[in-house]
mmCIF file of C-alpha atoms and ligand atoms in Angstrom:
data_model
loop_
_atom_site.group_PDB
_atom_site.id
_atom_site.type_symbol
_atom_site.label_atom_id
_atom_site.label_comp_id
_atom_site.label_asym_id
_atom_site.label_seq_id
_atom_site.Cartn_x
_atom_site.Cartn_y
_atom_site.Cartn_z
ATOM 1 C CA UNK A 1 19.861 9.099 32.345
ATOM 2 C CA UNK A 2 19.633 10.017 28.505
ATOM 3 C CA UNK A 3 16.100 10.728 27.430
ATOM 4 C CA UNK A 4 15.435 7.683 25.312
ATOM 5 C CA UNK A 5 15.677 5.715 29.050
ATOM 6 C CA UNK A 6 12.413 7.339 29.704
ATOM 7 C CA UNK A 7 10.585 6.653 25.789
ATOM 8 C CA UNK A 8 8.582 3.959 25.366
ATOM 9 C CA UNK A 9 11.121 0.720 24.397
ATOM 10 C CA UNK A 10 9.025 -0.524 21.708
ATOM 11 C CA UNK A 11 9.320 2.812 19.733
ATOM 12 C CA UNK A 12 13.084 3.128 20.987
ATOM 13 C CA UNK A 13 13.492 -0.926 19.146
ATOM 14 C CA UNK A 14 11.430 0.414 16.136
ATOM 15 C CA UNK A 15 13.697 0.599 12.629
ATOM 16 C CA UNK A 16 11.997 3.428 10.599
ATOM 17 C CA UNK A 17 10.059 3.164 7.335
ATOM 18 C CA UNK A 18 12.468 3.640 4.795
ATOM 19 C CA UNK A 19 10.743 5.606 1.864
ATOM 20 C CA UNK A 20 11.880 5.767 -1.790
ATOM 21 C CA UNK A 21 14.311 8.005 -2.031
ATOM 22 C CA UNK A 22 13.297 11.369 -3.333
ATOM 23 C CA UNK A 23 14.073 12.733 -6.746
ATOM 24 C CA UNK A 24 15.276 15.992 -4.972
ATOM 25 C CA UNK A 25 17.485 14.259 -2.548
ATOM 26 C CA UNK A 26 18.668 12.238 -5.063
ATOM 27 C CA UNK A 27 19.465 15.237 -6.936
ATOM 28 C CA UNK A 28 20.986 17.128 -4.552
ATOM 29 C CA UNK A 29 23.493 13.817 -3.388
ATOM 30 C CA UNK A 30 24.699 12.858 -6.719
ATOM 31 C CA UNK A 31 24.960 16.401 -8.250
ATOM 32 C CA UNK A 32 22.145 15.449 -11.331
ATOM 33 C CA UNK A 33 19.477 17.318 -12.711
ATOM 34 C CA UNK A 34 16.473 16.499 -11.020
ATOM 35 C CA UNK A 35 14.237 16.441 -14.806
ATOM 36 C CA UNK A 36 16.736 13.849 -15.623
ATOM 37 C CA UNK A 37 15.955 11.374 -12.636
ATOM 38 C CA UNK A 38 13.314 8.452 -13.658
ATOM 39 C CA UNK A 39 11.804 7.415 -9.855
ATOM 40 C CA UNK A 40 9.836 3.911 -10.182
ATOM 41 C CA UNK A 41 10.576 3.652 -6.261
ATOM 42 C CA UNK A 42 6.875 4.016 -4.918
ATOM 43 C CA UNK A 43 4.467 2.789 -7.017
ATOM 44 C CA UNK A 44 3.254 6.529 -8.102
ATOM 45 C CA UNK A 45 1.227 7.190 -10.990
ATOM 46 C CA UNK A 46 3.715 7.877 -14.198
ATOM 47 C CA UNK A 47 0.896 9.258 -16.160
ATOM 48 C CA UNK A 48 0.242 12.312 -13.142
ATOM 49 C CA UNK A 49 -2.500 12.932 -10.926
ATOM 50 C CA UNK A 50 -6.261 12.451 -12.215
ATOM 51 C CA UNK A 51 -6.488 16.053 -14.503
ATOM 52 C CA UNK A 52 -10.013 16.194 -12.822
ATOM 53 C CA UNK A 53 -8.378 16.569 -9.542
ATOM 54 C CA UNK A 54 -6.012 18.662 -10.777
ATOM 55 C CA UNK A 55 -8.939 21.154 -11.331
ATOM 56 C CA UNK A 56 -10.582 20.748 -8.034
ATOM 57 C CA UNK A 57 -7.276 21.163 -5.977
ATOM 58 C CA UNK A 58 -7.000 24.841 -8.023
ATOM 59 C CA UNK A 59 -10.730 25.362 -7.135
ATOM 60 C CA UNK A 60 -10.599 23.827 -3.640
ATOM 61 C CA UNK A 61 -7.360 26.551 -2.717
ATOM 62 C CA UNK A 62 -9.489 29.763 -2.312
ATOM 63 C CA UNK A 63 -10.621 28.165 0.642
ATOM 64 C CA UNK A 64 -8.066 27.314 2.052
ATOM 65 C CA UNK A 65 -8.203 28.965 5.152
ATOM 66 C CA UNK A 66 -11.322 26.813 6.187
ATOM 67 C CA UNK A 67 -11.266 23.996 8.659
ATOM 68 C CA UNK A 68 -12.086 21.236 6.506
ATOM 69 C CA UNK A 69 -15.398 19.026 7.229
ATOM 70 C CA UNK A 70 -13.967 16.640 9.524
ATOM 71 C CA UNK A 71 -16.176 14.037 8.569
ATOM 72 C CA UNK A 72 -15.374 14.097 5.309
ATOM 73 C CA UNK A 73 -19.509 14.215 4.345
ATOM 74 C CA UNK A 74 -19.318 14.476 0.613
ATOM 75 C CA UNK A 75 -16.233 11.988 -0.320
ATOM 76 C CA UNK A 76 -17.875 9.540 1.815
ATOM 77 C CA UNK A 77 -21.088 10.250 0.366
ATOM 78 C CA UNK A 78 -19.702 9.423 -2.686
ATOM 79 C CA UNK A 79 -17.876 6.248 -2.321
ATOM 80 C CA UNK A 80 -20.241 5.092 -0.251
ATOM 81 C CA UNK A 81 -23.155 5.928 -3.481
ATOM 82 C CA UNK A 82 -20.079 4.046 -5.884
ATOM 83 C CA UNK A 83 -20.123 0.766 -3.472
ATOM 84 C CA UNK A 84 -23.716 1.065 -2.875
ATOM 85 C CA UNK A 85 -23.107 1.454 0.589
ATOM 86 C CA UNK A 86 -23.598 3.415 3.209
ATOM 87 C CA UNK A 87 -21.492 6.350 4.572
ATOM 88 C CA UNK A 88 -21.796 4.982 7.801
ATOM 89 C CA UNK A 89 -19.222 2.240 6.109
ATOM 90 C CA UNK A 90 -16.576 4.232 5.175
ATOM 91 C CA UNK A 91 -14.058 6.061 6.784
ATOM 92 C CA UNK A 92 -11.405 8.358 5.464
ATOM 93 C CA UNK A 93 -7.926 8.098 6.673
ATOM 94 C CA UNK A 94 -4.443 10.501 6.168
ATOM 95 C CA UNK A 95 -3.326 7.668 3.442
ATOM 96 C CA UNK A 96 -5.094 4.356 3.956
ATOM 97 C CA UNK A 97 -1.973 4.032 6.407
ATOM 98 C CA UNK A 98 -3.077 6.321 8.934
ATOM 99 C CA UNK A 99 -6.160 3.497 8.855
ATOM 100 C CA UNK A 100 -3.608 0.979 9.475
ATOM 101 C CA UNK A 101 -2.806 2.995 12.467
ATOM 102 C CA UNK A 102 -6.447 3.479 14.072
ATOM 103 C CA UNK A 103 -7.093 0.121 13.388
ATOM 104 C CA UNK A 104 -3.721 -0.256 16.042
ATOM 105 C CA UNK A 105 -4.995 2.205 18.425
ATOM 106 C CA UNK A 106 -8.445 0.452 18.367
ATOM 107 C CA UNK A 107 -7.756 -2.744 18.870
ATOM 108 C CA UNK A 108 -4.039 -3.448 19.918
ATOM 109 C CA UNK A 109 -2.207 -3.776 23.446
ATOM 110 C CA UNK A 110 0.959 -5.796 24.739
ATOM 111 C CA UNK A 111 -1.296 -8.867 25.064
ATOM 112 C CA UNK A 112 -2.963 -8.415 21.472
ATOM 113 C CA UNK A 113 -1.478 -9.978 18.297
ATOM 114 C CA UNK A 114 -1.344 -9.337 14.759
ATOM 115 C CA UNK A 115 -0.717 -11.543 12.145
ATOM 116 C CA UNK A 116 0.468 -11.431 8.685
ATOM 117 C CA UNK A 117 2.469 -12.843 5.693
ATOM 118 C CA UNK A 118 6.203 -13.365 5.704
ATOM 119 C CA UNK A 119 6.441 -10.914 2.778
ATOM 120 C CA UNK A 120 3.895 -8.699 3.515
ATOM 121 C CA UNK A 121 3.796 -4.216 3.318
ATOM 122 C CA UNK A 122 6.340 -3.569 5.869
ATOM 123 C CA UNK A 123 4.073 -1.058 7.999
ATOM 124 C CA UNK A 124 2.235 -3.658 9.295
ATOM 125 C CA UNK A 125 5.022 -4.592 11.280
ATOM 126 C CA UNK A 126 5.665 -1.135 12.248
ATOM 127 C CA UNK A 127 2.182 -0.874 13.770
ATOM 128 C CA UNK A 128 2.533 -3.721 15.482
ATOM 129 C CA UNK A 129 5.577 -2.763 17.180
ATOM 130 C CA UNK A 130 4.849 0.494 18.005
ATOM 131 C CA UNK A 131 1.440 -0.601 20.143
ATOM 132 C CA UNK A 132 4.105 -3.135 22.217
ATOM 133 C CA UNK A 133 1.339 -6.180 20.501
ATOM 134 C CA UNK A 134 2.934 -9.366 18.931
ATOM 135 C CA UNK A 135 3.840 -9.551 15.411
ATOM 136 C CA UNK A 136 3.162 -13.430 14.180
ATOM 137 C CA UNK A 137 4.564 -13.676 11.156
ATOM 138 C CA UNK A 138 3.181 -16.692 8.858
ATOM 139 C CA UNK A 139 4.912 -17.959 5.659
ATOM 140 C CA UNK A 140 3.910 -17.156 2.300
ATOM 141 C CA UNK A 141 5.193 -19.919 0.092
ATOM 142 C CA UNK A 142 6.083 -18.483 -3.728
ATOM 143 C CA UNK A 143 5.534 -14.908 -2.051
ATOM 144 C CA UNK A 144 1.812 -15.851 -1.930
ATOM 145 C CA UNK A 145 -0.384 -15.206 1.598
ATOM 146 C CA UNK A 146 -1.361 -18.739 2.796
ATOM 147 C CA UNK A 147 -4.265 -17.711 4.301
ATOM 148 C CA UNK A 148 -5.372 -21.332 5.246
ATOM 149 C CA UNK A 149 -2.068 -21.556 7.522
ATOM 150 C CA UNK A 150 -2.944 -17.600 8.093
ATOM 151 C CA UNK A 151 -6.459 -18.892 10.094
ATOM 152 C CA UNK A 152 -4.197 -21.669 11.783
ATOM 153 C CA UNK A 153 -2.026 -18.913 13.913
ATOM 154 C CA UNK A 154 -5.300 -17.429 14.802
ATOM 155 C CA UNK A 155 -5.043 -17.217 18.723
ATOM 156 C CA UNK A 156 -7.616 -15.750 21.477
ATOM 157 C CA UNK A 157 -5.429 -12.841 21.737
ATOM 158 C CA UNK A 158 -5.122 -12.277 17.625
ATOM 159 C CA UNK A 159 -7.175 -8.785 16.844
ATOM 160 C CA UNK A 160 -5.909 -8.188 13.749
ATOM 161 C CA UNK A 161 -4.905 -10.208 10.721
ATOM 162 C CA UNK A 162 -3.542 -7.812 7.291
ATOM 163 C CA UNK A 163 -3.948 -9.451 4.507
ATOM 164 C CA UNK A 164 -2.511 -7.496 1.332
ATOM 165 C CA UNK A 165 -4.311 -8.409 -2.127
ATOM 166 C CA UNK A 166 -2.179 -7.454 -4.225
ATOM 167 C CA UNK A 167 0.519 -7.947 -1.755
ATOM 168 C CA UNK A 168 3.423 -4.865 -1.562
ATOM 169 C CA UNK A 169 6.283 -5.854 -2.830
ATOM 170 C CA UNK A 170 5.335 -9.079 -4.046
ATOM 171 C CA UNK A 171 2.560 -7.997 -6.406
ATOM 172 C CA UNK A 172 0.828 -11.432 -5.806
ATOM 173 C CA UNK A 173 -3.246 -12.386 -5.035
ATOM 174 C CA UNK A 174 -4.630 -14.952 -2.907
ATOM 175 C CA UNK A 175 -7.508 -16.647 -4.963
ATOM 176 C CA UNK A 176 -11.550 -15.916 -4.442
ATOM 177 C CA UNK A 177 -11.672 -19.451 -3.020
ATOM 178 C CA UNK A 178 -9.024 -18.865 -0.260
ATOM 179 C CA UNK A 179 -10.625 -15.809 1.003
ATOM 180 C CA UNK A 180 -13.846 -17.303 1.231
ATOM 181 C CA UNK A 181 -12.493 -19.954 3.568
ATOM 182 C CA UNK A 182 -10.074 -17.798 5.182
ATOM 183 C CA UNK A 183 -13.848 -15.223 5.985
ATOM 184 C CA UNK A 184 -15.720 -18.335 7.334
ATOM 185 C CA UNK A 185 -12.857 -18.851 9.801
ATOM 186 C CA UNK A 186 -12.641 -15.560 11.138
ATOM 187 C CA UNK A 187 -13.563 -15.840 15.011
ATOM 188 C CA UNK A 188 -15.906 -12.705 16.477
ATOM 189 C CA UNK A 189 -12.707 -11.574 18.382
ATOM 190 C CA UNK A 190 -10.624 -10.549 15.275
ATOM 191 C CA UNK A 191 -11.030 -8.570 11.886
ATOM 192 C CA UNK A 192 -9.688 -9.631 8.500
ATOM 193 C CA UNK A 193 -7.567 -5.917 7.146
ATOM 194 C CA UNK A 194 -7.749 -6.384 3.358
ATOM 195 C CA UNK A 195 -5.582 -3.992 2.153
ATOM 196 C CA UNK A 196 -6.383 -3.082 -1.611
ATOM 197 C CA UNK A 197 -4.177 -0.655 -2.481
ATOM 198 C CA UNK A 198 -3.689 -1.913 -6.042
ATOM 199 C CA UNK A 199 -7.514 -3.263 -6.377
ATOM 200 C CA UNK A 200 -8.050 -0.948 -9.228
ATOM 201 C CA UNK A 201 -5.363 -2.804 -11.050
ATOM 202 C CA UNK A 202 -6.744 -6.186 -10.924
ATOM 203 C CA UNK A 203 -8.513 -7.975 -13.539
ATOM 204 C CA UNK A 204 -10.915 -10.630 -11.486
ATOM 205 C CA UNK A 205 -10.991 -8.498 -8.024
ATOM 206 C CA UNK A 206 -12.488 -10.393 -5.297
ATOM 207 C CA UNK A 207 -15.746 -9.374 -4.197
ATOM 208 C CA UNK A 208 -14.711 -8.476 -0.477
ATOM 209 C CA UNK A 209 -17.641 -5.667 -0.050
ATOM 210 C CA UNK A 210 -19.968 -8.775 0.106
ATOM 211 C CA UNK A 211 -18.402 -9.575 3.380
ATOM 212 C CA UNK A 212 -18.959 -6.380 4.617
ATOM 213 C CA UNK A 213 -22.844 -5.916 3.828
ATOM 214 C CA UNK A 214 -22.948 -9.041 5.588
ATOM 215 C CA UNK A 215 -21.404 -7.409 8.687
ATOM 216 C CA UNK A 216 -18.511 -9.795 9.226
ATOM 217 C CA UNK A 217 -15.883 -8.915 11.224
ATOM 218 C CA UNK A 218 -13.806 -7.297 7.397
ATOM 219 C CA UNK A 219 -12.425 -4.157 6.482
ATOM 220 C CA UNK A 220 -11.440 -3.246 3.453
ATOM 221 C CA UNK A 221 -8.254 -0.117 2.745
ATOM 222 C CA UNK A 222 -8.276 1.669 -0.793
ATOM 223 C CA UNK A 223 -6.434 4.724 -1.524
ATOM 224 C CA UNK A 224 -6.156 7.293 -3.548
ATOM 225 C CA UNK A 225 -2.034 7.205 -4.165
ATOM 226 C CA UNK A 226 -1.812 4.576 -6.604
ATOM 227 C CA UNK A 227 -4.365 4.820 -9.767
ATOM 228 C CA UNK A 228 -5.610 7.984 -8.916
ATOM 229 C CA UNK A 229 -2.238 9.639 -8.755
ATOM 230 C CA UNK A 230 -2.298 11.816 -5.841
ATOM 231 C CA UNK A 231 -0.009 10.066 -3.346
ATOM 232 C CA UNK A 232 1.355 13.268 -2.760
ATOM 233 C CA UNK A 233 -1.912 14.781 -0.977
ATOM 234 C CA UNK A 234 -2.152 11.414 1.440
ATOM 235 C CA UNK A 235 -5.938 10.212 1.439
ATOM 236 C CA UNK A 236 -7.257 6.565 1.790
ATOM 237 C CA UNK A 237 -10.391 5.235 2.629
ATOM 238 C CA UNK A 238 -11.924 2.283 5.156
ATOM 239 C CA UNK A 239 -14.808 0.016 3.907
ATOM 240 C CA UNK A 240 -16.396 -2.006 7.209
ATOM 241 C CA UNK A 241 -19.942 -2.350 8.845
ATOM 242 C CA UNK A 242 -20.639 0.560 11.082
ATOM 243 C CA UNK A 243 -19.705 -0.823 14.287
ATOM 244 C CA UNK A 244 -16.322 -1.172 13.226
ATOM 245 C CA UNK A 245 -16.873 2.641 11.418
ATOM 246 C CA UNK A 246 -18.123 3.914 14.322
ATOM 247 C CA UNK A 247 -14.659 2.894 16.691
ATOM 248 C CA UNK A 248 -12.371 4.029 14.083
ATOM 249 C CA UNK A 249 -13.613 7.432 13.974
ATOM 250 C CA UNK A 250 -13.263 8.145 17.415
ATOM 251 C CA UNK A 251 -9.676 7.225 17.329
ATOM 252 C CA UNK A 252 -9.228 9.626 14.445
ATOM 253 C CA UNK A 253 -7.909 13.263 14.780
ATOM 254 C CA UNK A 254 -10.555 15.777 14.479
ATOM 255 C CA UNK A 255 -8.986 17.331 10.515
ATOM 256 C CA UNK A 256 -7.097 13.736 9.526
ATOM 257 C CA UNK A 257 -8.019 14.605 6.186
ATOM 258 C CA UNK A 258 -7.875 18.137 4.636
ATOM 259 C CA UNK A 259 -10.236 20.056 2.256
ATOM 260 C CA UNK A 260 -7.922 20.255 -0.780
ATOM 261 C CA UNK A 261 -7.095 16.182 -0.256
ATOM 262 C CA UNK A 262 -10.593 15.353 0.330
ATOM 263 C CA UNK A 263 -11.467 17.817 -3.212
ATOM 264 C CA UNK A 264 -9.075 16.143 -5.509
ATOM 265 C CA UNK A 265 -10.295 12.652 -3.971
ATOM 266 C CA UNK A 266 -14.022 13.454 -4.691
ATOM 267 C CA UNK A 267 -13.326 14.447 -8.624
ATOM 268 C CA UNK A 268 -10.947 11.697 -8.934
ATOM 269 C CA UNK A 269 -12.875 8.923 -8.130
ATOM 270 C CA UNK A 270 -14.866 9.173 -11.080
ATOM 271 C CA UNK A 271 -12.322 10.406 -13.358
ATOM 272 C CA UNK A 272 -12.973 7.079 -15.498
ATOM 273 C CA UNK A 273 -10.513 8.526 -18.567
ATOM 274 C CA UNK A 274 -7.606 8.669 -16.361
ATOM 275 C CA UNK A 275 -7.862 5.356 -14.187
ATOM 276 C CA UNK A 276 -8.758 3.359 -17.756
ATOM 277 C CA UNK A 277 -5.396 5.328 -19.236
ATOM 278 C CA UNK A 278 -3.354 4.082 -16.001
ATOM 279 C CA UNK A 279 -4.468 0.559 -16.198
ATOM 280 C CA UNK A 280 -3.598 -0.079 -19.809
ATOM 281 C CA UNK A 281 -0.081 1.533 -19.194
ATOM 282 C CA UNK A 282 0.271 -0.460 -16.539
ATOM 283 C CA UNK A 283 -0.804 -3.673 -18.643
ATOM 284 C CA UNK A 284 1.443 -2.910 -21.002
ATOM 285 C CA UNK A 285 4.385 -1.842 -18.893
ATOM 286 C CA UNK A 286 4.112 -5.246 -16.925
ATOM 287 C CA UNK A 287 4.433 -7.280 -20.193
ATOM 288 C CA UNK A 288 7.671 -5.069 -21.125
ATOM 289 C CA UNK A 289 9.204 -6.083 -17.939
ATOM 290 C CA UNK A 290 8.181 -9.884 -17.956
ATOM 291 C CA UNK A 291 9.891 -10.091 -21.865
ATOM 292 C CA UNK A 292 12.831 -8.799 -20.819
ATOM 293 C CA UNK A 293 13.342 -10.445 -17.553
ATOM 294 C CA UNK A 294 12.279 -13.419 -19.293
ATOM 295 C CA UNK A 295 14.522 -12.741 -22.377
ATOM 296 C CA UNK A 296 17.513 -12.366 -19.882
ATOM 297 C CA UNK A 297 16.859 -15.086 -17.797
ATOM 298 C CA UNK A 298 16.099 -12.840 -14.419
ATOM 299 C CA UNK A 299 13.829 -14.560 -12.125
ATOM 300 C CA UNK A 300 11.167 -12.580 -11.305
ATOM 301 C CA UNK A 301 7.611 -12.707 -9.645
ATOM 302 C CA UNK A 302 4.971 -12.327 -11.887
ATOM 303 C CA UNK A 303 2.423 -9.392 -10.921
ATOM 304 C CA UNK A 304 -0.929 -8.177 -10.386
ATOM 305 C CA UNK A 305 -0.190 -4.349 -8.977
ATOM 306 C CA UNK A 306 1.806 -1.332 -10.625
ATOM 307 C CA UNK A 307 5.151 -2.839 -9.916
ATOM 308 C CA UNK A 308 7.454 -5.935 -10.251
ATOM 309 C CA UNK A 309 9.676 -7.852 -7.932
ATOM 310 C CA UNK A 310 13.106 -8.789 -9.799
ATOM 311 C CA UNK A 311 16.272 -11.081 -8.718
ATOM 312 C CA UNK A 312 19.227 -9.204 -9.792
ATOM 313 C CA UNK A 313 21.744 -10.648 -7.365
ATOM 314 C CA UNK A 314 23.127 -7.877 -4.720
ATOM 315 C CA UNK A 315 20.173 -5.573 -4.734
ATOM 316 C CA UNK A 316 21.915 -2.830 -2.666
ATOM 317 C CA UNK A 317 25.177 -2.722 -5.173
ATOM 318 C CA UNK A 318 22.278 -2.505 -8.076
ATOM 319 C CA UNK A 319 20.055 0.083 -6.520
ATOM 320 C CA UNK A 320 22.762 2.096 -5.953
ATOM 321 C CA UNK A 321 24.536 1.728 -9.121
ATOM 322 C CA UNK A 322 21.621 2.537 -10.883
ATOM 323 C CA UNK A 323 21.083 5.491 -8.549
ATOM 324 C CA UNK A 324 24.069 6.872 -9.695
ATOM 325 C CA UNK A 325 22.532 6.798 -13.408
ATOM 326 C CA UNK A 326 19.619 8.438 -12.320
ATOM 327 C CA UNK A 327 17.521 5.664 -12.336
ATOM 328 C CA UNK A 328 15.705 5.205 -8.537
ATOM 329 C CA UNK A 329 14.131 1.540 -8.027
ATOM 330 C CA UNK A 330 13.876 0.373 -4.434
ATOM 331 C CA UNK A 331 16.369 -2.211 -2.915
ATOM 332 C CA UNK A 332 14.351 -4.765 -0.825
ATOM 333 C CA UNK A 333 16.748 -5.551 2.073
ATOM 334 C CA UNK A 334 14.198 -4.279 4.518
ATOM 335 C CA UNK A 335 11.807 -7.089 3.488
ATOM 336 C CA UNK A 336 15.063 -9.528 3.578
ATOM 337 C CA UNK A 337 14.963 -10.248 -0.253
ATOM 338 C CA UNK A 338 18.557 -8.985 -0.276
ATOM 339 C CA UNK A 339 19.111 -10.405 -3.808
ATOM 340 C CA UNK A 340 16.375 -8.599 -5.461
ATOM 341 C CA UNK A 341 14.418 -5.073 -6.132
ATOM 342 C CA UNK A 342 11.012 -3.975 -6.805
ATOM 343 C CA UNK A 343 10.728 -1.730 -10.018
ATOM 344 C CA UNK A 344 7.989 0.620 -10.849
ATOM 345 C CA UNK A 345 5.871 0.569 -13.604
ATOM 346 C CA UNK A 346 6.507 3.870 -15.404
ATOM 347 C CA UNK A 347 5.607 5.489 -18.797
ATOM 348 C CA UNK A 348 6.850 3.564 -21.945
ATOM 349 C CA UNK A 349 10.114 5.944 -21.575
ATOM 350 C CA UNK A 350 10.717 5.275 -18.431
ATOM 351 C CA UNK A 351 10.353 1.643 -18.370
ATOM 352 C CA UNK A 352 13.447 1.486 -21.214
ATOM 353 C CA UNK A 353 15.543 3.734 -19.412
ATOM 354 C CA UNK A 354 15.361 1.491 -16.515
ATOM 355 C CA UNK A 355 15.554 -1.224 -18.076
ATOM 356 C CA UNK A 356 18.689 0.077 -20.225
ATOM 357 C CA UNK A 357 20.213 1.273 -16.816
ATOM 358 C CA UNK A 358 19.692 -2.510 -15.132
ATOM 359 C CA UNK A 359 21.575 -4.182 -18.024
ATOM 360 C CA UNK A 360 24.361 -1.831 -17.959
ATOM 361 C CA UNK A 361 24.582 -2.161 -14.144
ATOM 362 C CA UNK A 362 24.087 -5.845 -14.480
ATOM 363 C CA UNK A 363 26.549 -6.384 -17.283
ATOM 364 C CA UNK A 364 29.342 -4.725 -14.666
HETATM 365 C C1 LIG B 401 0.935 2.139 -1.208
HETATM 366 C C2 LIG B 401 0.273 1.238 -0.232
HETATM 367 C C3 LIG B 401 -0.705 1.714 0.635
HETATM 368 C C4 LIG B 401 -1.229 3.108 0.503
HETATM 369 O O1 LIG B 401 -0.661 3.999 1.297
HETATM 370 P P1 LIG B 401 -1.275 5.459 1.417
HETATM 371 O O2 LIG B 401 -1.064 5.741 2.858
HETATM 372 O O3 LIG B 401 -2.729 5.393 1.073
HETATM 373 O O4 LIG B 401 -0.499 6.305 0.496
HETATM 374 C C5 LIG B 401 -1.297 0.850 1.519
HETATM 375 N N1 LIG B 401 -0.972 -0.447 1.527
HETATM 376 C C6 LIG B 401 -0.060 -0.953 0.690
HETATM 377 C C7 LIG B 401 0.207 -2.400 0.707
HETATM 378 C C8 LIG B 401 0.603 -0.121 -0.189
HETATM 379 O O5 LIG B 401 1.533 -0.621 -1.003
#
């Protein structure tokens, strides 16, 4: 019998994460100087990483043969002194995915389920597969988490329930009132996952930390690969009341996050310059894109994150005919929104470039 007889058939059934595509790769496919290639495929940071944590990582390298501390003591330290928490709340994670994924081994089996939005970050799914649990998979009318019908598919079995605010791709936000319901429904047998992965963006966050101190069954997942910039060194962080702390980190490996990560993390969180620079590019990236979508008659979801959800008709023949200008944007087949794509916010350059690139593509 061939060896995948003998693997486990949920990870056999399981379709990969499909990444943005890589500047290099694109590079090396299409024969194009990579300095020429504009990526707004992963939500990244145009403006860098934090320069703080650009001086740390340099610092942090000398020891870099070191174990790192394990427990992460001074980045936790430290968010937990920002949140006015304590570090028994937080937990640091390999990416605020690898979270995802202890939250999975901690509480998901074949008779578990997970639920979340029609539209929502695609590794949720993944997870869910992976641990053989059921996927329930509620609609999200206008691309926006219903979290009333959300607490309706709440079984005895459900352990988990994601709830991306700002959703990826969508770049929508449930409202403060709708969380606050959605909270007072939450049974002791399940958590509420509020993924904030764009919180830093948002103008009225939600106060979810509230729901924490108050030791309901909430966690909270912020990283530092979006405002921060440093996608590239993959570390996250998990906001919950201890007891929920205190499973996670056994299901963690022993170095999940390492020294030079954990470093650039620790300077970056209060590099205040760089996330206020970030934002207002952002801001004013966002308003480019909704002009000229509106200007051109595109439909397109308006957004609360670092990116922007566009109908552009086939959204495979436009990724990769803007691919072959250089140009990388992310098709959105995988999420079955085969007629659009989701487009980074970049610097003011970059934004025109794709935008130039889109019309020409569009205008074939
Ligand atoms: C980008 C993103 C993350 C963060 O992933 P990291 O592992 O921290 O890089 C998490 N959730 C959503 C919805 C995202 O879009």
């Amino acid at each position: 019998m061939p060896i995948r007889d003998f693997a486990n058939q949920f990870v056999c059934d399981l379709v990969a994460y499909e990444p943005g595509k890589p500047i290099e790769e694109t590079a090396r496919e299409l024969g194009l100087n990579p300095a020429s290639i504009v990526k707004v495929a992963s939500n990244e940071n145009p403006l860098g990483p934090s320069p703080l944590a650009k001086e740390a990582i340099r610092a942090a390298i000398d020891q870099a043969h070191i174990y790192p501390d394990g427990g992460g003591f001074k980045l936790r330290t430290a968010i937990a002194g920002n949140l006015k928490l304590d570090i028994s709340n937080i937990i640091l994670g390999n990416g605020s995915n690898e979270i995802i994924e202890l939250l999975c081994h901690t509480f998901l089996n074949r008779d578990a389920e997970l639920i979340a939005a029609k539209h929502a970050f695609v590794v949720y799914k993944l997870m869910a597969t992976l641990f053989g649990a059921k996927y329930v998979e509620v609609d999200d009318p206008d691309f926006i988490h219903d979290l009333d019908a959300m607490a309706d598919a709440i079984t005895e079995n459900t352990r988990l329930i994601f709830i991306a605010n700002p959703n990826n791709p969508t770049g929508t936000q449930v409202t403060h009132e709708a969380i606050k319901r959605f909270v007072n429904r939450l049974p002791e047998h399940a958590i509420a996952v509020f993924d904030e992965a764009y919180f830093e963006f948002l103008e009225t966050p939600p106060d979810i930390l509230k729901y924490v101190r108050e030791g309901k069954n909430v966690i909270v997942l912020r990283t530092f690969s979006k405002i921060h910039g440093l996608a590239a060194l993959r570390i996250g962080y998990g906001i919950a009341p201890a007891a929920i702390i205190d499973l996670l980190q056994k299901a963690r490996q022993p170095f999940n996050t390492n020294a030079i990560a954990q470093a650039a993390a620790l300077a970056a969180i209060n590099d205040h310059d760089h996330i206020a620079k970030t934002k207002a590019n952002n801001q004013q990236g966002l308003a480019f894109y909704e002009k000229a979508f509106t200007d051109r008659d595109l439909k397109f979801v308006p957004s609360s994150a670092n990116f922007i959800l566009v109908e552009v008709g086939d959204g495979d023949r436009v990724f990769k005919e803007m691919l072959k200008q250089g140009v990388i944007v992310r098709a959105m087949s995988g999420y079955k929104l085969n007629d659009w794509i989701r487009i980074s916010i970049g610097t003011p350059a970059e934004n025109n470039r794709a935008l130039t690139v889109l019309d020409s593509v569009l205008s074939k």
